[in-house]
Tab-separated table of C-alpha atoms and ligand atoms in Angstrom:
chain	number	residue	atom	x	y	z
A	11	MET	CA	-9.941	-19.685	5.540
A	12	GLN	CA	-7.563	-20.615	8.337
A	13	ILE	CA	-7.393	-18.612	11.547
A	14	GLN	CA	-4.014	-18.346	13.315
A	15	GLU	CA	-3.438	-16.957	16.765
A	16	ASN	CA	-0.944	-14.619	18.311
A	17	VAL	CA	0.836	-13.605	15.133
A	18	PRO	CA	3.649	-10.986	15.275
A	19	LEU	CA	2.455	-7.755	13.678
A	20	LYS	CA	5.953	-6.606	12.684
A	21	ASN	CA	5.709	-9.008	9.732
A	22	HIS	CA	2.766	-6.908	8.521
A	23	SER	CA	4.285	-3.493	8.512
A	24	THR	CA	7.266	-2.407	6.365
A	25	MET	CA	8.453	-0.426	9.482
A	26	ARG	CA	8.821	-3.908	11.146
A	27	LEU	CA	7.598	-2.885	14.605
A	28	GLY	CA	4.633	-3.678	16.831
A	29	GLY	CA	3.154	-6.258	19.163
A	30	THR	CA	1.040	-9.337	18.260
A	31	VAL	CA	-2.471	-9.825	16.868
A	32	ARG	CA	-4.881	-12.166	18.609
A	33	TYR	CA	-6.380	-13.644	15.420
A	34	PHE	CA	-5.064	-13.619	11.886
A	35	ALA	CA	-6.220	-14.857	8.448
A	36	GLU	CA	-5.453	-14.430	4.773
A	37	ILE	CA	-8.409	-13.767	2.508
A	38	THR	CA	-7.793	-15.280	-0.918
A	39	GLN	CA	-11.362	-15.326	-2.252
A	40	ARG	CA	-14.238	-12.902	-2.176
A	41	SER	CA	-16.502	-15.562	-0.692
A	42	GLU	CA	-14.351	-15.879	2.405
A	43	ILE	CA	-15.186	-12.398	3.568
A	44	GLU	CA	-18.659	-13.116	4.962
A	45	GLU	CA	-17.298	-16.192	6.768
A	46	ALA	CA	-14.495	-14.088	8.298
A	47	VAL	CA	-16.791	-11.306	9.440
A	48	THR	CA	-19.313	-13.759	10.971
A	49	TRP	CA	-16.429	-15.479	12.775
A	50	ALA	CA	-15.155	-12.094	14.055
A	51	VAL	CA	-18.596	-11.144	15.415
A	52	GLU	CA	-18.980	-14.552	17.154
A	53	HIS	CA	-15.567	-14.153	18.791
A	54	GLN	CA	-15.993	-10.491	19.584
A	55	ALA	CA	-12.794	-9.736	17.691
A	56	PRO	CA	-13.084	-6.531	15.615
A	57	PRO	CA	-12.049	-7.284	12.034
A	58	LEU	CA	-9.440	-5.140	10.214
A	59	MET	CA	-8.230	-5.520	6.606
A	60	ILE	CA	-4.796	-4.601	5.373
A	61	GLY	CA	-2.683	-5.188	2.248
A	62	GLY	CA	1.113	-5.087	2.218
A	63	GLY	CA	1.540	-3.080	5.418
A	64	SER	CA	3.532	-0.312	3.714
A	65	ASN	CA	1.513	2.531	5.177
A	66	ILE	CA	0.803	1.270	8.667
A	67	ILE	CA	2.484	1.180	12.054
A	68	TRP	CA	1.327	-1.208	14.777
A	69	ARG	CA	1.199	-0.230	18.435
A	70	ASP	CA	3.452	-2.188	20.843
A	71	GLU	CA	0.254	-3.258	22.713
A	72	GLY	CA	-0.813	-5.256	19.635
A	73	PHE	CA	-4.323	-5.829	18.428
A	74	GLU	CA	-7.072	-7.887	20.195
A	75	GLY	CA	-9.032	-8.427	16.940
A	76	LEU	CA	-9.016	-10.371	13.679
A	77	LEU	CA	-6.450	-9.145	11.154
A	78	LEU	CA	-7.357	-9.988	7.573
A	79	VAL	CA	-4.722	-9.699	4.911
A	80	ASN	CA	-6.257	-9.235	1.465
A	81	LYS	CA	-4.716	-11.686	-0.990
A	82	ILE	CA	-7.503	-11.625	-3.596
A	83	MET	CA	-5.901	-11.841	-7.042
A	84	GLY	CA	-7.189	-11.100	-10.513
A	85	TYR	CA	-6.556	-8.841	-13.506
A	86	GLU	CA	-9.174	-8.449	-16.197
A	87	GLU	CA	-8.869	-6.098	-19.171
A	88	PHE	CA	-11.807	-4.864	-21.202
A	89	ALA	CA	-11.090	-2.767	-24.289
A	90	GLU	CA	-14.165	-0.680	-25.048
A	91	ASP	CA	-12.655	0.615	-28.269
A	92	ASP	CA	-9.188	1.439	-29.698
A	93	PHE	CA	-8.712	4.209	-27.149
A	94	ASN	CA	-10.554	3.278	-23.914
A	95	THR	CA	-9.697	0.263	-21.778
A	96	TYR	CA	-11.001	-0.737	-18.374
A	97	ILE	CA	-9.110	-2.994	-15.994
A	98	THR	CA	-10.594	-4.689	-12.931
A	99	VAL	CA	-7.962	-5.748	-10.426
A	100	GLY	CA	-8.173	-7.954	-7.343
A	101	ALA	CA	-7.446	-5.917	-4.176
A	102	GLY	CA	-4.597	-8.227	-3.144
A	103	GLU	CA	-2.623	-7.810	-6.357
A	104	ASN	CA	0.774	-6.169	-5.939
A	105	TRP	CA	0.269	-2.602	-7.135
A	106	ASP	CA	3.492	-2.283	-9.058
A	107	SER	CA	2.823	-5.489	-10.972
A	108	VAL	CA	-0.524	-3.984	-12.024
A	109	VAL	CA	1.215	-0.898	-13.308
A	110	GLU	CA	3.879	-3.018	-15.107
A	111	ARG	CA	1.181	-5.066	-16.785
A	112	SER	CA	-0.895	-2.077	-17.925
A	113	VAL	CA	2.195	-0.335	-19.256
A	114	LYS	CA	3.184	-3.464	-21.219
A	115	ALA	CA	-0.245	-3.274	-22.833
A	116	LYS	CA	0.656	0.320	-23.877
A	117	LEU	CA	-1.981	1.774	-21.570
A	118	SER	CA	-1.568	5.138	-19.927
A	119	GLY	CA	-3.030	6.540	-16.683
A	120	ILE	CA	-1.057	4.942	-13.848
A	121	GLU	CA	2.505	4.772	-15.222
A	122	ALA	CA	3.734	7.609	-12.873
A	123	LEU	CA	2.483	5.502	-9.915
A	124	SER	CA	5.186	2.937	-10.602
A	125	LEU	CA	7.116	1.357	-7.723
A	126	ILE	CA	4.668	2.462	-4.997
A	127	PRO	CA	4.721	-0.480	-2.538
A	128	GLY	CA	1.607	-2.288	-1.431
A	129	THR	CA	-1.553	-3.668	-2.937
A	130	ALA	CA	-4.060	-2.451	-5.558
A	131	GLY	CA	-6.894	-2.524	-2.949
A	132	ALA	CA	-5.137	-0.019	-0.717
A	133	THR	CA	-4.630	2.632	-3.397
A	134	PRO	CA	-8.006	4.338	-2.918
A	135	ILE	CA	-7.610	4.514	0.908
A	136	GLN	CA	-5.249	7.494	0.812
A	137	ASN	CA	-5.701	8.216	-2.894
A	138	VAL	CA	-2.110	7.270	-3.616
A	139	GLY	CA	-0.294	9.700	-5.797
A	140	ALA	CA	3.122	10.460	-7.220
A	141	TYR	CA	4.696	12.491	-10.042
A	142	GLY	CA	1.486	14.200	-11.056
A	143	GLN	CA	-0.884	11.225	-11.066
A	144	GLU	CA	-3.200	9.951	-8.363
A	145	ILE	CA	-5.477	6.958	-8.327
A	146	ALA	CA	-8.552	9.280	-8.251
A	147	ASN	CA	-7.682	10.301	-11.866
A	148	THR	CA	-8.378	6.823	-13.299
A	149	LEU	CA	-10.576	5.036	-10.722
A	150	VAL	CA	-13.995	4.200	-12.040
A	151	SER	CA	-15.345	2.266	-9.063
A	152	ILE	CA	-14.527	0.032	-6.147
A	153	GLU	CA	-16.174	-3.232	-5.120
A	154	ALA	CA	-16.251	-3.546	-1.340
A	155	TYR	CA	-17.866	-5.489	1.462
A	156	ASP	CA	-19.786	-3.059	3.668
A	157	LEU	CA	-19.444	-4.001	7.308
A	158	HIS	CA	-22.521	-1.920	8.250
A	159	THR	CA	-24.952	-3.602	5.862
A	160	ARG	CA	-23.062	-6.901	5.510
A	161	GLN	CA	-23.433	-6.655	1.731
A	162	PHE	CA	-21.144	-6.269	-1.289
A	163	VAL	CA	-21.424	-2.805	-2.779
A	164	THR	CA	-20.049	-0.958	-5.783
A	165	ILE	CA	-18.912	2.560	-5.001
A	166	PRO	CA	-18.312	4.943	-7.922
A	167	ALA	CA	-15.209	7.130	-7.757
A	168	ALA	CA	-17.372	10.259	-7.461
A	169	ASP	CA	-18.618	8.939	-4.102
A	170	CYS	CA	-15.154	8.299	-2.633
A	171	ALA	CA	-14.561	11.871	-1.401
A	172	PHE	CA	-11.052	11.860	-2.740
A	173	GLY	CA	-8.614	14.645	-1.749
A	174	TYR	CA	-4.866	15.057	-1.411
A	175	ARG	CA	-3.791	11.713	0.201
A	176	THR	CA	-7.297	11.153	1.570
A	177	SER	CA	-10.731	9.649	0.848
A	178	ARG	CA	-13.885	8.716	2.776
A	179	PHE	CA	-12.194	5.387	3.579
A	180	LYS	CA	-9.687	7.258	5.718
A	181	THR	CA	-12.126	9.702	7.228
A	182	THR	CA	-15.964	9.427	7.559
A	183	ASP	CA	-16.052	5.716	6.652
A	184	ARG	CA	-12.864	4.509	8.269
A	185	ASP	CA	-13.037	0.724	8.936
A	186	ARG	CA	-16.419	0.411	7.211
A	187	PHE	CA	-15.494	-1.096	3.817
A	188	PHE	CA	-13.246	-4.021	2.901
A	189	ILE	CA	-12.161	-3.439	-0.690
A	190	MET	CA	-12.349	-6.525	-2.937
A	191	SER	CA	-11.412	-5.051	-6.317
A	192	ILE	CA	-10.921	-1.745	-8.168
A	193	THR	CA	-11.770	-0.804	-11.674
A	194	LEU	CA	-9.682	1.713	-13.566
A	195	HIS	CA	-10.146	3.554	-16.881
A	196	LEU	CA	-6.947	3.673	-18.876
A	197	ILE	CA	-6.291	4.989	-22.365
A	198	LYS	CA	-4.209	3.751	-25.294
A	199	GLN	CA	-2.273	6.939	-25.885
A	200	ASN	CA	1.165	8.210	-25.107
A	201	PRO	CA	1.382	10.444	-22.033
A	202	LEU	CA	1.701	14.113	-23.024
A	203	PRO	CA	3.827	16.844	-21.441
A	204	PRO	CA	3.946	18.990	-19.386
A	205	PHE	CA	4.972	16.444	-16.770
A	206	TYR	CA	5.327	16.900	-12.990
A	207	ARG	CA	8.381	19.101	-12.393
A	208	ALA	CA	10.856	16.461	-11.060
A	209	LEU	CA	9.831	14.035	-13.865
A	210	GLY	CA	10.072	16.770	-16.540
A	211	GLU	CA	13.557	17.685	-15.362
A	212	TYR	CA	14.670	14.092	-15.448
A	213	LEU	CA	13.226	13.587	-18.939
A	214	SER	CA	14.882	16.760	-20.255
A	215	THR	CA	18.316	15.253	-19.470
A	216	HIS	CA	17.676	11.559	-20.033
A	217	HIS	CA	15.110	11.295	-22.781
A	218	LYS	CA	15.763	11.450	-26.528
A	219	GLY	CA	12.891	12.021	-28.868
A	220	GLU	CA	9.684	13.998	-28.801
A	221	THR	CA	7.227	11.393	-27.676
A	222	TYR	CA	6.973	9.487	-24.464
A	223	THR	CA	5.491	5.977	-24.130
A	224	PRO	CA	3.909	4.841	-20.843
A	225	ALA	CA	6.834	2.411	-20.510
A	226	GLU	CA	9.390	5.271	-20.842
A	227	ILE	CA	7.571	7.276	-18.120
A	228	ARG	CA	7.504	4.210	-15.918
A	229	ASP	CA	11.246	3.605	-16.396
A	230	ALA	CA	11.945	7.254	-15.555
A	231	VAL	CA	9.884	7.193	-12.393
A	232	ILE	CA	11.574	3.894	-11.335
A	233	ASP	CA	14.992	5.423	-11.864
A	234	ILE	CA	14.121	8.608	-9.883
A	235	ARG	CA	12.489	6.692	-7.073
A	236	SER	CA	15.195	4.060	-6.701
A	237	HIS	CA	17.798	6.790	-6.234
A	238	LYS	CA	15.688	8.709	-3.730
A	239	LEU	CA	13.790	6.129	-1.662
A	240	PRO	CA	14.848	3.037	0.307
A	241	ASP	CA	13.499	-0.315	-0.826
A	242	PRO	CA	11.244	-1.496	2.056
A	243	ALA	CA	12.302	-5.099	1.380
A	244	LYS	CA	15.820	-4.118	2.465
A	245	VAL	CA	15.428	-1.044	4.747
A	246	ALA	CA	12.455	-0.902	7.190
A	247	ASN	CA	10.416	2.231	6.397
A	248	ASN	CA	6.942	3.498	5.524
A	249	GLY	CA	7.886	5.942	2.729
A	250	SER	CA	7.076	9.582	3.375
A	251	PHE	CA	6.340	9.813	7.082
A	252	PHE	CA	4.820	13.291	6.951
A	253	ALA	CA	2.492	14.977	4.482
A	254	ASN	CA	3.561	18.324	3.009
A	255	PRO	CA	1.978	20.940	5.261
A	256	VAL	CA	-0.662	23.235	3.690
A	257	ILE	CA	-0.629	26.654	5.414
A	258	SER	CA	-2.403	29.957	4.988
A	259	ALA	CA	-0.823	32.033	2.245
A	260	GLN	CA	-0.940	34.972	4.602
A	261	LEU	CA	1.719	33.337	6.791
A	262	LEU	CA	4.246	33.237	3.925
A	263	PRO	CA	5.615	36.799	4.279
A	264	GLN	CA	6.338	36.156	7.950
A	265	LEU	CA	8.229	32.932	7.164
A	266	GLN	CA	10.074	34.655	4.253
A	267	ALA	CA	11.275	37.395	6.646
A	268	ASP	CA	13.368	34.798	8.449
A	269	TYR	CA	13.816	32.340	5.591
A	270	PRO	CA	13.823	34.214	2.243
A	271	ASP	CA	14.478	30.968	0.298
A	272	ILE	CA	11.655	28.921	1.853
A	273	PRO	CA	10.324	26.667	-0.961
A	274	HIS	CA	6.549	26.678	-1.512
A	275	TRP	CA	3.943	25.799	-4.126
A	276	PRO	CA	0.470	27.066	-4.830
A	277	THR	CA	-2.555	24.795	-4.013
A	278	ASP	CA	-5.911	24.644	-5.803
A	279	ASP	CA	-7.122	27.234	-3.273
A	280	PRO	CA	-5.188	30.529	-3.603
A	281	ALA	CA	-5.671	31.153	0.121
A	282	PHE	CA	-3.327	28.268	0.897
A	283	ILE	CA	0.204	27.212	-0.032
A	284	LYS	CA	2.129	24.005	0.373
A	285	ILE	CA	5.606	23.795	1.974
A	286	PRO	CA	7.796	20.746	1.433
A	287	ALA	CA	8.026	18.831	4.721
A	288	ALA	CA	11.456	17.525	3.671
A	289	TRP	CA	12.875	21.051	3.649
A	290	LEU	CA	11.397	21.844	7.098
A	291	ILE	CA	12.861	18.648	8.565
A	292	GLU	CA	16.292	19.362	7.021
A	293	GLN	CA	16.278	22.914	8.368
A	294	ALA	CA	15.264	21.653	11.806
A	295	GLY	CA	18.540	19.664	11.869
A	296	PHE	CA	17.341	16.200	10.886
A	297	LYS	CA	19.145	15.719	7.578
A	298	ASN	CA	20.692	12.182	7.471
A	299	LYS	CA	20.137	12.012	11.230
A	300	HIS	CA	20.946	8.737	13.075
A	301	ASP	CA	19.353	8.875	16.489
A	302	LYS	CA	21.255	6.643	18.964
A	303	GLU	CA	18.602	6.880	21.629
A	304	THR	CA	15.789	5.417	19.504
A	305	GLY	CA	17.615	3.482	16.772
A	306	MET	CA	15.707	5.495	14.176
A	307	ALA	CA	17.120	7.630	11.374
A	308	THR	CA	16.146	9.880	8.447
A	309	TRP	CA	16.989	8.484	5.013
A	310	LYS	CA	20.214	9.940	3.579
A	311	THR	CA	18.649	11.223	0.341
A	312	GLN	CA	15.154	12.017	1.641
A	313	PRO	CA	14.674	13.196	5.232
A	314	LEU	CA	10.893	12.750	4.869
A	315	VAL	CA	11.462	9.032	5.106
A	316	LEU	CA	12.050	7.693	8.619
A	317	VAL	CA	13.946	4.398	8.694
A	318	ASN	CA	14.061	1.808	11.421
A	319	GLU	CA	17.789	1.030	11.795
A	320	LYS	CA	17.803	-0.562	15.299
A	321	ALA	CA	14.554	0.415	16.941
A	322	ASN	CA	12.934	-2.333	19.071
A	323	THR	CA	9.553	-0.803	19.672
A	324	THR	CA	6.991	1.494	18.163
A	325	ALA	CA	7.542	3.721	21.210
A	326	ASP	CA	11.086	4.330	19.858
A	327	LEU	CA	9.692	5.373	16.514
A	328	LEU	CA	7.121	7.659	18.055
A	329	LYS	CA	9.813	9.271	20.251
A	330	PHE	CA	11.899	10.000	17.138
A	331	ARG	CA	8.796	11.329	15.326
A	332	ASP	CA	8.085	13.610	18.304
A	333	LYS	CA	11.682	14.980	18.280
A	334	ILE	CA	11.224	15.926	14.593
A	335	THR	CA	7.715	17.473	14.924
A	336	ALA	CA	8.776	19.455	18.044
A	337	ALA	CA	11.877	20.842	16.275
A	338	VAL	CA	9.863	21.857	13.228
A	339	ALA	CA	7.131	23.424	15.347
A	340	GLU	CA	9.637	25.379	17.427
A	341	LYS	CA	11.461	26.750	14.393
A	342	PHE	CA	8.543	27.348	11.963
A	343	TYR	CA	5.322	27.171	14.062
A	344	ILE	CA	4.149	24.499	11.583
A	345	THR	CA	2.678	21.196	12.793
A	346	LEU	CA	3.697	18.216	10.666
A	347	GLN	CA	1.013	15.579	10.048
A	348	GLN	CA	1.873	11.941	10.053
A	349	GLU	CA	1.096	9.993	6.867
A	350	PRO	CA	1.249	6.295	7.891
A	351	GLU	CA	-1.586	5.175	10.120
A	352	LEU	CA	-0.959	4.115	13.646
A	353	LEU	CA	-3.078	1.017	14.238
A	354	PRO	CA	-5.352	-0.189	15.677
B	16	FAD	C1	9.186	3.298	0.141
B	16	FAD	C2	7.705	3.746	0.113
B	16	FAD	C3	7.320	4.643	-0.824
B	16	FAD	C4	5.969	5.084	-0.901
B	16	FAD	N1	5.589	5.973	-1.824
B	16	FAD	C5	4.345	6.429	-1.889
B	16	FAD	C6	3.913	7.389	-2.873
B	16	FAD	O1	4.758	7.808	-3.677
B	16	FAD	N2	2.639	7.810	-2.861
B	16	FAD	C7	1.749	7.295	-1.960
B	16	FAD	O2	0.588	7.737	-2.028
B	16	FAD	N3	2.050	6.389	-1.038
B	16	FAD	C8	3.320	5.955	-0.951
B	16	FAD	N4	3.695	5.020	-0.028
B	16	FAD	C9	2.691	4.538	0.942
B	16	FAD	C10	2.059	3.165	0.528
B	16	FAD	O3	2.849	2.476	-0.364
B	16	FAD	C11	0.645	3.340	-0.013
B	16	FAD	O4	-0.187	4.018	0.900
B	16	FAD	C12	-0.005	1.987	-0.409
B	16	FAD	O5	-1.199	2.200	-1.066
B	16	FAD	C13	-0.260	1.106	0.852
B	16	FAD	O6	-0.607	-0.189	0.369
B	16	FAD	P1	-0.609	-1.423	1.319
B	16	FAD	O7	-1.241	-2.561	0.616
B	16	FAD	O8	0.725	-1.689	1.836
B	16	FAD	O9	-1.591	-0.930	2.498
B	16	FAD	P2	-1.487	-1.204	4.047
B	16	FAD	O10	-0.284	-0.428	4.586
B	16	FAD	O11	-1.551	-2.617	4.330
B	16	FAD	O12	-2.829	-0.460	4.564
B	16	FAD	C14	-2.967	0.960	4.488
B	16	FAD	C15	-4.417	1.320	4.857
B	16	FAD	O13	-5.320	0.802	3.890
B	16	FAD	C16	-6.248	-0.092	4.535
B	16	FAD	N5	-6.436	-1.204	3.565
B	16	FAD	C17	-5.493	-1.893	2.894
B	16	FAD	N6	-6.069	-2.743	1.999
B	16	FAD	C18	-7.391	-2.657	2.206
B	16	FAD	C19	-8.552	-3.308	1.615
B	16	FAD	N7	-8.390	-4.267	0.647
B	16	FAD	N8	-9.762	-2.960	2.062
B	16	FAD	C20	-9.917	-2.007	3.006
B	16	FAD	N9	-8.902	-1.356	3.577
B	16	FAD	C21	-7.645	-1.701	3.208
B	16	FAD	C22	-5.577	-0.557	5.809
B	16	FAD	O14	-6.532	-0.919	6.799
B	16	FAD	C23	-4.865	0.744	6.224
B	16	FAD	O15	-5.794	1.621	6.788
B	16	FAD	C24	5.015	4.586	0.031
B	16	FAD	C25	5.453	3.605	1.013
B	16	FAD	C26	6.798	3.206	1.055
B	16	FAD	C27	7.230	2.152	2.061
């Protein structure tokens, strides 16, 4: 393990903004973790682990700690029988390569999570989800290093407190566990309809035949996503910048009085409904908005995605964010919640 000093953080966020980190190291093997944590304690530099930086924003002030980028690789497949297969994947593996590999093996369970940027180890943090699947559906367990006990632990999925874009790793146990690997349960069976609405609509016009292989679902998701979302390798962004707000169902008639066409979906709890944040942002006047003052913009085909066109600082991004949240709050009395994490 090699420790570098004063490394620019913008290279570790797909939004490409932020100050510098005091200490920096890549972790390529499980055994390096204890060494890194001991070093961090000795140097009074709080350790923080990240993957591909696709869901984080760094403060302009930087980070006076030890940033560890997880690069632990590995992909092991264990077929229990003709139907059930388990895969254990190193946390530093590129997530989409994991999906590609499992789909090639004709395994189903994560094909709708195609093209989500970042690493396998980060998927449990916010319970990544897309097109009707989320990692909680297939996750069996996580292997992690517990910073409280300084031991490696295995955490079963049932103990992860998964919810919509959340888990215990984002809430009660934030910064406690460094994830080393994840184990998923996949099945050798074609995915069955009904599919998530946008995916079902796409398949109804693009798909011939009555069955759907995991590879066909992956291709469909890749096609939909590539038309809707910017590639973070080319355009600086963090994907959806806001979560879809969940509001009391009792508020709906009031909103409908002014906006009869307001889109909304039910949630698991009938007392609450979900409103698409993209619609609120568009209605608040931020469709394909290019803000000269901050150098930030909303993406032309998806206003939920904020893109860094010419911003120089995280302060610029946060100013643009505040313009959007204020406009939405003023018009709809709804507070948008930010999805990417502002660190440290
Ligand atoms: C264009 C685009 C589209 C996106 N689409 C989706 C989507 O459809 N659905 C969705 O859910 N998300 C989406 N995202 C968000 C993002 O891709 C996911 O949250 C992804 O899991 C982040 O992975 P990462 O490796 O980049 O994590 P990072 O951004 O590096 O880290 C995210 C968080 O996880 C923690 N972390 C990362 N690795 C570890 C580890 N090994 N151990 C402990 N903590 C760790 C970090 O400390 C941080 O808190 C999108 C992002 C972009 C840019």
